[in-house]
XYZ file of C-alpha atoms in Angstrom:
526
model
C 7.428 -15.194 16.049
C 4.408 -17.086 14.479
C 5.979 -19.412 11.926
C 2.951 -21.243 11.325
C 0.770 -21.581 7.920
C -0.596 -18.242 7.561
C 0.979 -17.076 10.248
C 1.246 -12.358 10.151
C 4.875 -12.615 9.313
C 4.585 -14.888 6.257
C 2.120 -12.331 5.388
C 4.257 -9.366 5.700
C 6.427 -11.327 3.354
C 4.691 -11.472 0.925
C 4.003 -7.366 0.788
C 7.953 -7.273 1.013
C 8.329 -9.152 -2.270
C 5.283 -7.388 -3.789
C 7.345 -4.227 -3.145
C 10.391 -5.075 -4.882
C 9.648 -7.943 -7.119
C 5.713 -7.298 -8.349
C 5.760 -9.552 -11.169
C 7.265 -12.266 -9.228
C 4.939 -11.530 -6.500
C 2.085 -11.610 -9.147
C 3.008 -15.137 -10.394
C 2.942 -16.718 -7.072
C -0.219 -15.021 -6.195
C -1.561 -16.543 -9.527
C -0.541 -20.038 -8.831
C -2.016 -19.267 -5.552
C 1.231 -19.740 -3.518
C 1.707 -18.216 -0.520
C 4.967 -18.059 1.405
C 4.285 -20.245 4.221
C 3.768 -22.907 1.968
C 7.709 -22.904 0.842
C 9.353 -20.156 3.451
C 7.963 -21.759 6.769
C 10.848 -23.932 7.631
C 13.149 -20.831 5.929
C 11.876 -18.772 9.078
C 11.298 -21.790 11.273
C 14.518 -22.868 11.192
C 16.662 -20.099 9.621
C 17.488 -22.231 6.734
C 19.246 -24.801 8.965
C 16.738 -27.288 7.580
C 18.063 -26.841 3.883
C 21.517 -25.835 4.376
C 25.089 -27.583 5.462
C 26.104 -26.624 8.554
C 29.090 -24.539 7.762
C 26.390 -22.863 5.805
C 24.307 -22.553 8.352
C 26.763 -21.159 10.784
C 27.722 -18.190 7.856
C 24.378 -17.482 8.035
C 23.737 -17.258 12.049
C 26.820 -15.264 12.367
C 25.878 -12.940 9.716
C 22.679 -12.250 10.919
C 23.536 -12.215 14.758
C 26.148 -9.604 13.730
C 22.826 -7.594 11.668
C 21.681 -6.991 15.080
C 18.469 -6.574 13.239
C 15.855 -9.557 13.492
C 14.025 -8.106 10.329
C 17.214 -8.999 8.166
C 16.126 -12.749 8.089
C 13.371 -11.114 5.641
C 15.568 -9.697 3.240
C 18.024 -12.814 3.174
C 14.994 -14.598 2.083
C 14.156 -12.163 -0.589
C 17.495 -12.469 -1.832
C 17.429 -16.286 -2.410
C 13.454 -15.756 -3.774
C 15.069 -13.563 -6.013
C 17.883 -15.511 -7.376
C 15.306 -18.319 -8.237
C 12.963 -15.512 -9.834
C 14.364 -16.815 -13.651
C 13.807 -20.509 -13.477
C 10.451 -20.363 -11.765
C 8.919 -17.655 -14.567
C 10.507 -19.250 -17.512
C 8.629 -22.915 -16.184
C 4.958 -21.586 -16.106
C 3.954 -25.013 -16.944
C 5.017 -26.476 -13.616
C 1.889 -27.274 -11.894
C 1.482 -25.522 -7.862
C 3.200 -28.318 -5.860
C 5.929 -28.438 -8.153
C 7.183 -24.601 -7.463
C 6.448 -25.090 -4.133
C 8.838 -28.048 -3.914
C 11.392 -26.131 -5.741
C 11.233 -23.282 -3.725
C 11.210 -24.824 -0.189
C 14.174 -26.387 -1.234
C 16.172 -23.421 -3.054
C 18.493 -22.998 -0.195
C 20.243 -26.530 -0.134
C 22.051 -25.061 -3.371
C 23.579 -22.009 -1.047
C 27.275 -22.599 -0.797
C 29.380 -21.034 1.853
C 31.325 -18.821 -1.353
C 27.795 -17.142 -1.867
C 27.337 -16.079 1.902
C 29.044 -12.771 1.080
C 26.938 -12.184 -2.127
C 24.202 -13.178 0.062
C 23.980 -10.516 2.669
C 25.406 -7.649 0.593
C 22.094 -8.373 -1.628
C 20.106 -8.084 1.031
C 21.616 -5.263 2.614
C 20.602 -3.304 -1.019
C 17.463 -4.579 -0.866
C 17.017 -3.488 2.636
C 18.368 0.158 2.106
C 15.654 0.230 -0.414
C 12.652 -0.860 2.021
C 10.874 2.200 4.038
C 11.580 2.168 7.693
C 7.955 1.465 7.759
C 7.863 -1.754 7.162
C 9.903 -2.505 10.733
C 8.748 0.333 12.655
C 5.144 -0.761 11.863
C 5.950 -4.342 12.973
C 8.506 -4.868 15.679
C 5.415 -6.578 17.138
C 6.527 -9.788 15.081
C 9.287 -10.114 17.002
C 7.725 -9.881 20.557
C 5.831 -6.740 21.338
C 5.860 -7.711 25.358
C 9.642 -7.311 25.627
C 9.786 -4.563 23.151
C 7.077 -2.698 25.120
C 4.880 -1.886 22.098
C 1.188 -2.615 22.035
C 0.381 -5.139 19.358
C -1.141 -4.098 16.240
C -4.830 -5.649 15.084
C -4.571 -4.850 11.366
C -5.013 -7.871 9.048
C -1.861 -7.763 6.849
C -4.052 -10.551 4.791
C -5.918 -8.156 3.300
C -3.694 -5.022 2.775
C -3.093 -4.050 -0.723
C 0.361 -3.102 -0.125
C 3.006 -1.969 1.940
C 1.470 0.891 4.267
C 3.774 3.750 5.510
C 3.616 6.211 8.298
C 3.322 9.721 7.217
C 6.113 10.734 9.531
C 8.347 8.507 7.291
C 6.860 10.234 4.063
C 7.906 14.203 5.822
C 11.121 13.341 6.600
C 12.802 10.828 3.595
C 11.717 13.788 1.294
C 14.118 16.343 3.652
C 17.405 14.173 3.396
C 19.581 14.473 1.055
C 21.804 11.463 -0.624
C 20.720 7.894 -0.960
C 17.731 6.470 1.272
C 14.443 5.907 0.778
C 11.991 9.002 -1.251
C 8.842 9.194 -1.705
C 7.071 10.451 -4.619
C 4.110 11.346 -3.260
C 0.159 10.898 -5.230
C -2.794 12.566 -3.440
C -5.812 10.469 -4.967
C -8.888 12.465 -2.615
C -11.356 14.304 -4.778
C -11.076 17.618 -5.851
C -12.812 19.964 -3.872
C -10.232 18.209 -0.318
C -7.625 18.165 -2.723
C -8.192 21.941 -3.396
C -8.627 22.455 -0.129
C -5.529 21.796 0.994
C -2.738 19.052 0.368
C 1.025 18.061 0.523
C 2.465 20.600 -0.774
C 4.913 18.121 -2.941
C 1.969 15.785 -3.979
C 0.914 15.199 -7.383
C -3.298 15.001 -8.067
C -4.288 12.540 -9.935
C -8.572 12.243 -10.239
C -9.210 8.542 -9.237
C -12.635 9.299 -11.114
C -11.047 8.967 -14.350
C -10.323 5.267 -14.262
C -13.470 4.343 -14.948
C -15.116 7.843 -16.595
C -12.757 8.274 -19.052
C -9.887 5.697 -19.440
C -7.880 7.615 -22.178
C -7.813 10.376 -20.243
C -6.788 8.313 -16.888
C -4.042 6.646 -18.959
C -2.408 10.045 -20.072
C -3.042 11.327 -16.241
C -0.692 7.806 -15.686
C 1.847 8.909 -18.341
C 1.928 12.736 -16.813
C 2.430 11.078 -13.742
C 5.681 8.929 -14.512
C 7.015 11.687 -15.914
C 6.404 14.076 -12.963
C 8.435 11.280 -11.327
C 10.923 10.716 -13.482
C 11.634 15.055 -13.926
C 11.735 15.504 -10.079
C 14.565 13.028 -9.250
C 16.606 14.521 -12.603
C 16.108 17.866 -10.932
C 16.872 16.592 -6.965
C 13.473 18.189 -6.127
C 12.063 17.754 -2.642
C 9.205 15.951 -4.349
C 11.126 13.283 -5.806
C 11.616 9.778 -5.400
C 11.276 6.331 -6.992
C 9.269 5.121 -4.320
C 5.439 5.826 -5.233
C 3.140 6.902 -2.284
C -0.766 6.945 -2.572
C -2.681 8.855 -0.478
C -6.032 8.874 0.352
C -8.543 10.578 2.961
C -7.762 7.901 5.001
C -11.701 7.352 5.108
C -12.369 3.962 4.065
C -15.474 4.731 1.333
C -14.263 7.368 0.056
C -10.730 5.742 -0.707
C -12.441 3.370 -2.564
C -11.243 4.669 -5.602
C -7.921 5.128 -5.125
C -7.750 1.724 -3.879
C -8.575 0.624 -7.242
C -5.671 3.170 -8.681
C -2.632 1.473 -6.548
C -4.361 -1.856 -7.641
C -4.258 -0.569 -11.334
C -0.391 0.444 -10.890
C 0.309 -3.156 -8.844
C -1.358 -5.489 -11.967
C 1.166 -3.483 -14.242
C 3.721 -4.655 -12.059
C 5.503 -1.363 -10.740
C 7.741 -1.445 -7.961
C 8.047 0.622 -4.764
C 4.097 0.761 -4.748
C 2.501 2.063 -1.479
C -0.045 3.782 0.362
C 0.066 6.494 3.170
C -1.225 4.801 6.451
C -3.992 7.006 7.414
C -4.390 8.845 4.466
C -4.457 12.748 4.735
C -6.141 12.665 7.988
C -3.080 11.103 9.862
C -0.886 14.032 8.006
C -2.852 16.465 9.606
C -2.788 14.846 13.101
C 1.146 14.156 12.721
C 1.628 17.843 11.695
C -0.647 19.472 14.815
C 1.348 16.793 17.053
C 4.474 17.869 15.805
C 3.556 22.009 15.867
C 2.174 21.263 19.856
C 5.543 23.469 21.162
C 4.839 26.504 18.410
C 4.740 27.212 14.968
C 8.796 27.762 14.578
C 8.828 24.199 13.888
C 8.508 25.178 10.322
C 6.457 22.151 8.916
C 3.735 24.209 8.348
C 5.097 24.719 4.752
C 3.687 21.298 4.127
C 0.171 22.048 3.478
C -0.551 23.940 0.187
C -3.968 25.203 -0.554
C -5.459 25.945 -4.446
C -9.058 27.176 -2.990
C -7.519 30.421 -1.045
C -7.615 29.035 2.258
C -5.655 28.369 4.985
C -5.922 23.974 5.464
C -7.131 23.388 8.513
C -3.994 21.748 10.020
C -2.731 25.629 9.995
C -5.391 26.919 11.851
C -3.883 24.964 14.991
C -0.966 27.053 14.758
C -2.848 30.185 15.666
C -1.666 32.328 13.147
C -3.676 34.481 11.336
C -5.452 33.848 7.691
C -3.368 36.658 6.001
C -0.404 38.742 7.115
C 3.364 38.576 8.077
C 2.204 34.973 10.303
C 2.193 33.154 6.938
C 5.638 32.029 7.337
C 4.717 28.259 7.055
C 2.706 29.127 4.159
C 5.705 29.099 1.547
C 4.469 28.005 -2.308
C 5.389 25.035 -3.758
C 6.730 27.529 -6.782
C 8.853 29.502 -3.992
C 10.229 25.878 -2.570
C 10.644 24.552 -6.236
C 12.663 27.445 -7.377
C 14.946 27.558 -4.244
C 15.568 23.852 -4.514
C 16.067 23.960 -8.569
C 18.059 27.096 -8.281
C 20.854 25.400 -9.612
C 19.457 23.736 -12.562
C 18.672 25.399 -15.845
C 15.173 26.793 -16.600
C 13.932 24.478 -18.986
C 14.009 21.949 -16.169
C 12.549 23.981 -13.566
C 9.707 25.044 -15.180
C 8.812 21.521 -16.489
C 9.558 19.924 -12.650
C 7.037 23.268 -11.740
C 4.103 22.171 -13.926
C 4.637 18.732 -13.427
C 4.739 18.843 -9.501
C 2.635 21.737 -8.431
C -0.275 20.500 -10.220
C -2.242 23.175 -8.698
C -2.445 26.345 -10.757
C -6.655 25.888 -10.652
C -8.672 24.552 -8.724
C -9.556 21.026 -9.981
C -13.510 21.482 -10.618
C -15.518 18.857 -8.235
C -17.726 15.918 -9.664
C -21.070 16.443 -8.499
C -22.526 19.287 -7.016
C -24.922 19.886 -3.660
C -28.136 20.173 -6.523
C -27.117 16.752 -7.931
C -28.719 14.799 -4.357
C -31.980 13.148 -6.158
C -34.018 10.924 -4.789
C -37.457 10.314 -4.852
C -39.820 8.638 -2.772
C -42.145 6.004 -4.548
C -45.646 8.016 -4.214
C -45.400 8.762 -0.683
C -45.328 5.291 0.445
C -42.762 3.453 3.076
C -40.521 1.175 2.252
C -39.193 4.283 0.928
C -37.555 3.493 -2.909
C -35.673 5.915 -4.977
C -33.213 6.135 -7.999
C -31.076 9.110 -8.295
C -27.838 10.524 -8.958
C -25.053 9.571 -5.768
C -23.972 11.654 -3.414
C -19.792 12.485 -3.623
C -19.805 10.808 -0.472
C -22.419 8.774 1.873
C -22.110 8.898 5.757
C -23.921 6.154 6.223
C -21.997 3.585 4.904
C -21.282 -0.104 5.987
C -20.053 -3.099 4.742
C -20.757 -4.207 1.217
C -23.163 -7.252 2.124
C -25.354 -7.631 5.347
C -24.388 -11.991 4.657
C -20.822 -12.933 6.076
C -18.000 -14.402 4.516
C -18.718 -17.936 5.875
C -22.482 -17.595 5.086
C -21.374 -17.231 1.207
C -19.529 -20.553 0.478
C -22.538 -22.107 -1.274
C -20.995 -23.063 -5.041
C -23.540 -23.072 -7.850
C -23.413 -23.906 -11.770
C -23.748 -20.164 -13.265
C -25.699 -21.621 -16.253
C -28.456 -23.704 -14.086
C -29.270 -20.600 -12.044
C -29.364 -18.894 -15.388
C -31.989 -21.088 -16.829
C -33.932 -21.202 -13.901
C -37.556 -20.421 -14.595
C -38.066 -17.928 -12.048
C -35.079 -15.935 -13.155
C -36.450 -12.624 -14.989
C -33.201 -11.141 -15.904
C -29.683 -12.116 -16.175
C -27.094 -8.784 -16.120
C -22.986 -9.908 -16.600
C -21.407 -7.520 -13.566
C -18.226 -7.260 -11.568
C -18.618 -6.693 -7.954
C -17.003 -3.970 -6.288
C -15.394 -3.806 -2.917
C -14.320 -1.217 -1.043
C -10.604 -2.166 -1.107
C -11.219 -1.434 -5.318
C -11.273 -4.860 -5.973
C -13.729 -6.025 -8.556
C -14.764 -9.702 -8.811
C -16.261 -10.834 -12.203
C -19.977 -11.780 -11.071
C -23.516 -12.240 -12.245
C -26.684 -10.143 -11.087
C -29.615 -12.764 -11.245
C -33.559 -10.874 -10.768
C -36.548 -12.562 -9.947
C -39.606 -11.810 -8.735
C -39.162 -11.255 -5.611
C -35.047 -11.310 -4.828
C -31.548 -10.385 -5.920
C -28.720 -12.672 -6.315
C -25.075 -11.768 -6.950
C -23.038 -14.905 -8.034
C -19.334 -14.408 -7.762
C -17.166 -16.586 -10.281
C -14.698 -19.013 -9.026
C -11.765 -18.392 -10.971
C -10.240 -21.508 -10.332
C -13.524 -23.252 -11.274
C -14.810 -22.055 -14.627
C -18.505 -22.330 -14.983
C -19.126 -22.283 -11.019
C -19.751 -19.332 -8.547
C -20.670 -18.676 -5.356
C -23.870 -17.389 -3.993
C -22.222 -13.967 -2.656
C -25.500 -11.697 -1.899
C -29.272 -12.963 -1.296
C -31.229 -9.414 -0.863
C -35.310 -8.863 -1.251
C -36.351 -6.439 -3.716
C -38.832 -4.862 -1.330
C -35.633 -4.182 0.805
C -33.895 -1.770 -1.926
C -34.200 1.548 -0.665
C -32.001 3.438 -3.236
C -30.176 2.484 -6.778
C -27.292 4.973 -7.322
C -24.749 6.003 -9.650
C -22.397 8.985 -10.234
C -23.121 11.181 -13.168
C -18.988 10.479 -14.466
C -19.621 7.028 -14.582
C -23.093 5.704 -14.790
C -21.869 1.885 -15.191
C -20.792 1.826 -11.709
C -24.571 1.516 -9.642
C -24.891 1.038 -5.835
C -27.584 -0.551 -4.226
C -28.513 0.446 -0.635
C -31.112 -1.830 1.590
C -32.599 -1.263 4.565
C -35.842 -1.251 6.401
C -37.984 1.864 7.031
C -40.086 3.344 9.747
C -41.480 7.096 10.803
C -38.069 7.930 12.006
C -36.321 7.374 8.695
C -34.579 4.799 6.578
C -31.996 2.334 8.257
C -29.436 1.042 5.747
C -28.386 -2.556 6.685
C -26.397 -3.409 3.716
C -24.732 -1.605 0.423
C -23.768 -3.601 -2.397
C -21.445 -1.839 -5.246
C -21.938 -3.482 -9.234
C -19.948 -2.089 -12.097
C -22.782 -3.339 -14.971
C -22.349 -2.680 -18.625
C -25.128 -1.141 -20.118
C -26.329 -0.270 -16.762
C -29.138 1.781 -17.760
C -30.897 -1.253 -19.292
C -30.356 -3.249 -16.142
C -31.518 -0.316 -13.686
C -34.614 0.035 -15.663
C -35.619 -3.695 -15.304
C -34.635 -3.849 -11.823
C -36.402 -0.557 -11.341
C -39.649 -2.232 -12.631
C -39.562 -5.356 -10.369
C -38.997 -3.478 -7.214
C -42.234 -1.606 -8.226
C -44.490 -4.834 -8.881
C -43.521 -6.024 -5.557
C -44.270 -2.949 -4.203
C -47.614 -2.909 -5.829
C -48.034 -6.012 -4.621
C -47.595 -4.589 -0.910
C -49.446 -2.094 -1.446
C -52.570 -3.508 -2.506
């Protein structure tokens, strides 16, 4: 295992206590402590560092007994956990302070609390998805174990991801485990299209068109939860599931849903790996030896079509061959049948979600853009697209080329600065950084804020204005504008960089930056 600073498994450690302890997790991530700085030696030295060694020995016989080498996780959970009281109710205590208390947290285990110990954990590990071991036995030596080592930065993952095999088959058990309530965040016209049949919609696009309304969606959505375990439905479960498309730009929006459910610090928060793509590939896998496999049942469809995961199947459209094809209703009523009426029929219209189709947010006609009189570089403002296929990442500069720190205010009052537009930058994860869109003649300049550094940012974007080829917004929520640049020839426009801005007032700052690009193009033209 890599027990060094920063190391992939102090990284998966922190997802585990994001899972189950959010608001603890949030803290820490506030003070900007990470669990290599106090848990290294935990996992280094499983805790024989900290503790006496009749201690010690309760613990290595405990474990060794586990026969699971993931358990070390959850017995350091446990004693993060028990120290989650004192290091909240001390939010004075400056970074190194915490840190020292921490790392030193297990010198206070006695050999009376062993038993307490594991029995904790082994709650806390009944209450983890399978996922979260299955998905990383790598850790542990993926040579010996056979299994091909897995690439994906754990740094940046917003939460706990989990296999969509997982999400099929906790929902069929019955008794304790691990469910999943499941929350399909694609937009309406896929969603209509066909979906988990035990998913509950919830528009992404509401979060920032109409807040109210996204906040009641929220509230519906708890409750939805909280009816369908009452009722034992096959849709419910304390464990919240997001899925996507499992295409990264247009998950960019649900992104910043799971991160508006993780800042309220809810628990069981995760996301299904792969979105709705990898739930159609798992279900055609699974149907390869026929259709009497029955998990055809899965896919429901509002728009009067068969999904196109049934289509592999080889039955036809309509007719007698629609076995798999059972409603939610039908599945809901068998599984409610012994509960009263009232209940059902709440658990049915919370759940299903689907008695109309859910109407899409811009149409084919919206797709406006239009060229500056004829002329190449080719400029245009219009409404966006519901989704772009030519997408790339946010900013054509790299991480380490953005590290230049400036005073916000200087660059401000700088002379050749036109216009100054307060902004948060968007990312395709869904997280937005509080930053500061600087015009002047002839460039654009994002400044990021440095949280930790008040009055100070960094220079995060450097683009031309004779390089914008399209400004962009969605008609549902204007404030959020995207900037595309590229270069242009006879064969087309080549888009080298998109940059994402949620601006107050953004019509005022289009406008202005609107009117620059065009006196630089004059300026090329003539």
């Amino acid at each position: 295992m890599d027990c060094s600073q920063k190391g992939r498994p102090f990284h998966l450690f922190r997802l585990l206590i994001q899972y189950h302890e959010p608001e603890l997790c949030s803290y820490l991530d506030t003070k900007k402590i990470t669990p290599d700085s106090y848990a290294l030696n935990w996992l280094g030295s499983l805790f024989a560092c900290y503790c006496s060694i009749e201690v010690t020995q309760a613990i290595w016989d405990g474990y060794l007994q586990q026969a699971d080498p993931f358990f070390i996780y959850f017995l350091m959970l446990i004693i993060l956990v028990n120290a989650k009281e004192v290091i909240l109710t001390q939010e004075s205590d400056s970074k190194e302070e915490v840190i020292q208390f921490l790392e030193n947290t297990p010198s206070s285990l006695n050999i009376e609390d062993i038993e307490d110990l594991f029995s904790l954990a082994q709650y806390y590990c009944s209450k983890t998805p399978a996922s979260f071991r299955k998905d990383n036995h790598h850790l542990f030596g993926s040579t010996l174990l056979g299994i091909k080592d897995d690439d994906a930065d754990l740094s940046q993952a917003l939460c706990l991801a989990i296999s969509v095999s997982e999400i099929l088959q906790a929902n069929q058990l019955q008794g304790e485990g691990v469910r999943f309530f499941v929350v399909d965040c694609r937009p309406a016209e896929q969603y209509n299209a066909g979906h988990l049949s035990t998913a509950f919609h919830l528009d992404s696009d509401l979060m920032l068109q109409n807040p109210s309304e996204f906040a009641q969606s929220v509230k519906s959505l708890l409750e939805a939860q909280k009816q369908s375990i009452e009722s034992g439905s096959i849709a419910g479960g304390e464990h919240l599931c997001f899925m996507g498309s499992g295409r990264e730009e247009e998950d960019m929006y649900m992104n910043m849903v799971l991160a508006h459910f993780l800042q309220k610090n809810k628990e069981y928060v995760s996301i299904a790996s792969g979105g709705f793509m990898a739930l159609q590939q798992h279900l055609a896998d699974i149907n390869v030896d026929g259709p009497e496999n029955g998990y055809g049942h899965w896919i429901a469809s509002t728009s009067g079509s068969r999904s196109s995961i049934n289509s592999v199947d080889g039955e036809s459209p309509n007719g007698s061959s629609d076995r798999g094809m059972k409603s939610l209703v039908n599945k809901m009523t068998v599984a409610l049948k012994t509960k009263s009426v009232n209940v059902r029929e709440k658990v049915i219209s919370f759940i299903e979600n689907t008695s109309t189709p859910v109407d899409r947010h811009v149409s084919s006609s919206d797709r406006v853009g239009k060229p500056y009189r004829g002329v190449k570089p080719v400029f245009s403002i219009g409404d966006e697209e519901e989704y772009d296929t030519d997408e790339i990442d946010s900013s054509s500069m790299s991480d380490d080329d953005r590290k230049e720190v400036v005073n916000i205010q200087t660059w401000i009052n700088k002379p050749d600065v036109k216009h100054h537009f307060p902004c948060k930058e968007v990312k395709e994860s869904g997280h937005m950084f509080p930053s500061h869109l600087l015009v002047t003649a002839t460039h654009m300049y994002c400044l990021r804020e440095i949280v930790s550094r008040k009055g100070l940012a960094y220079i995060q974007s450097r683009q031309a204005l004779n390089s914008v080829v399209k400004i962009t917004s969605k008609k549902k929520h204007p404030e959020l504008i995207t900037f595309k640049y590229g270069n242009s020839s006879t064969s087309g426009i080549e888009i080298l960089a998109i940059e994402r801005y949620l601006i107050p007032n953004a019509g005022d700052a289009t406008k202005a930056i609107k009117q620059q690009i065009m006196k630089v193009l004059d300026a090329l033209e003539s």
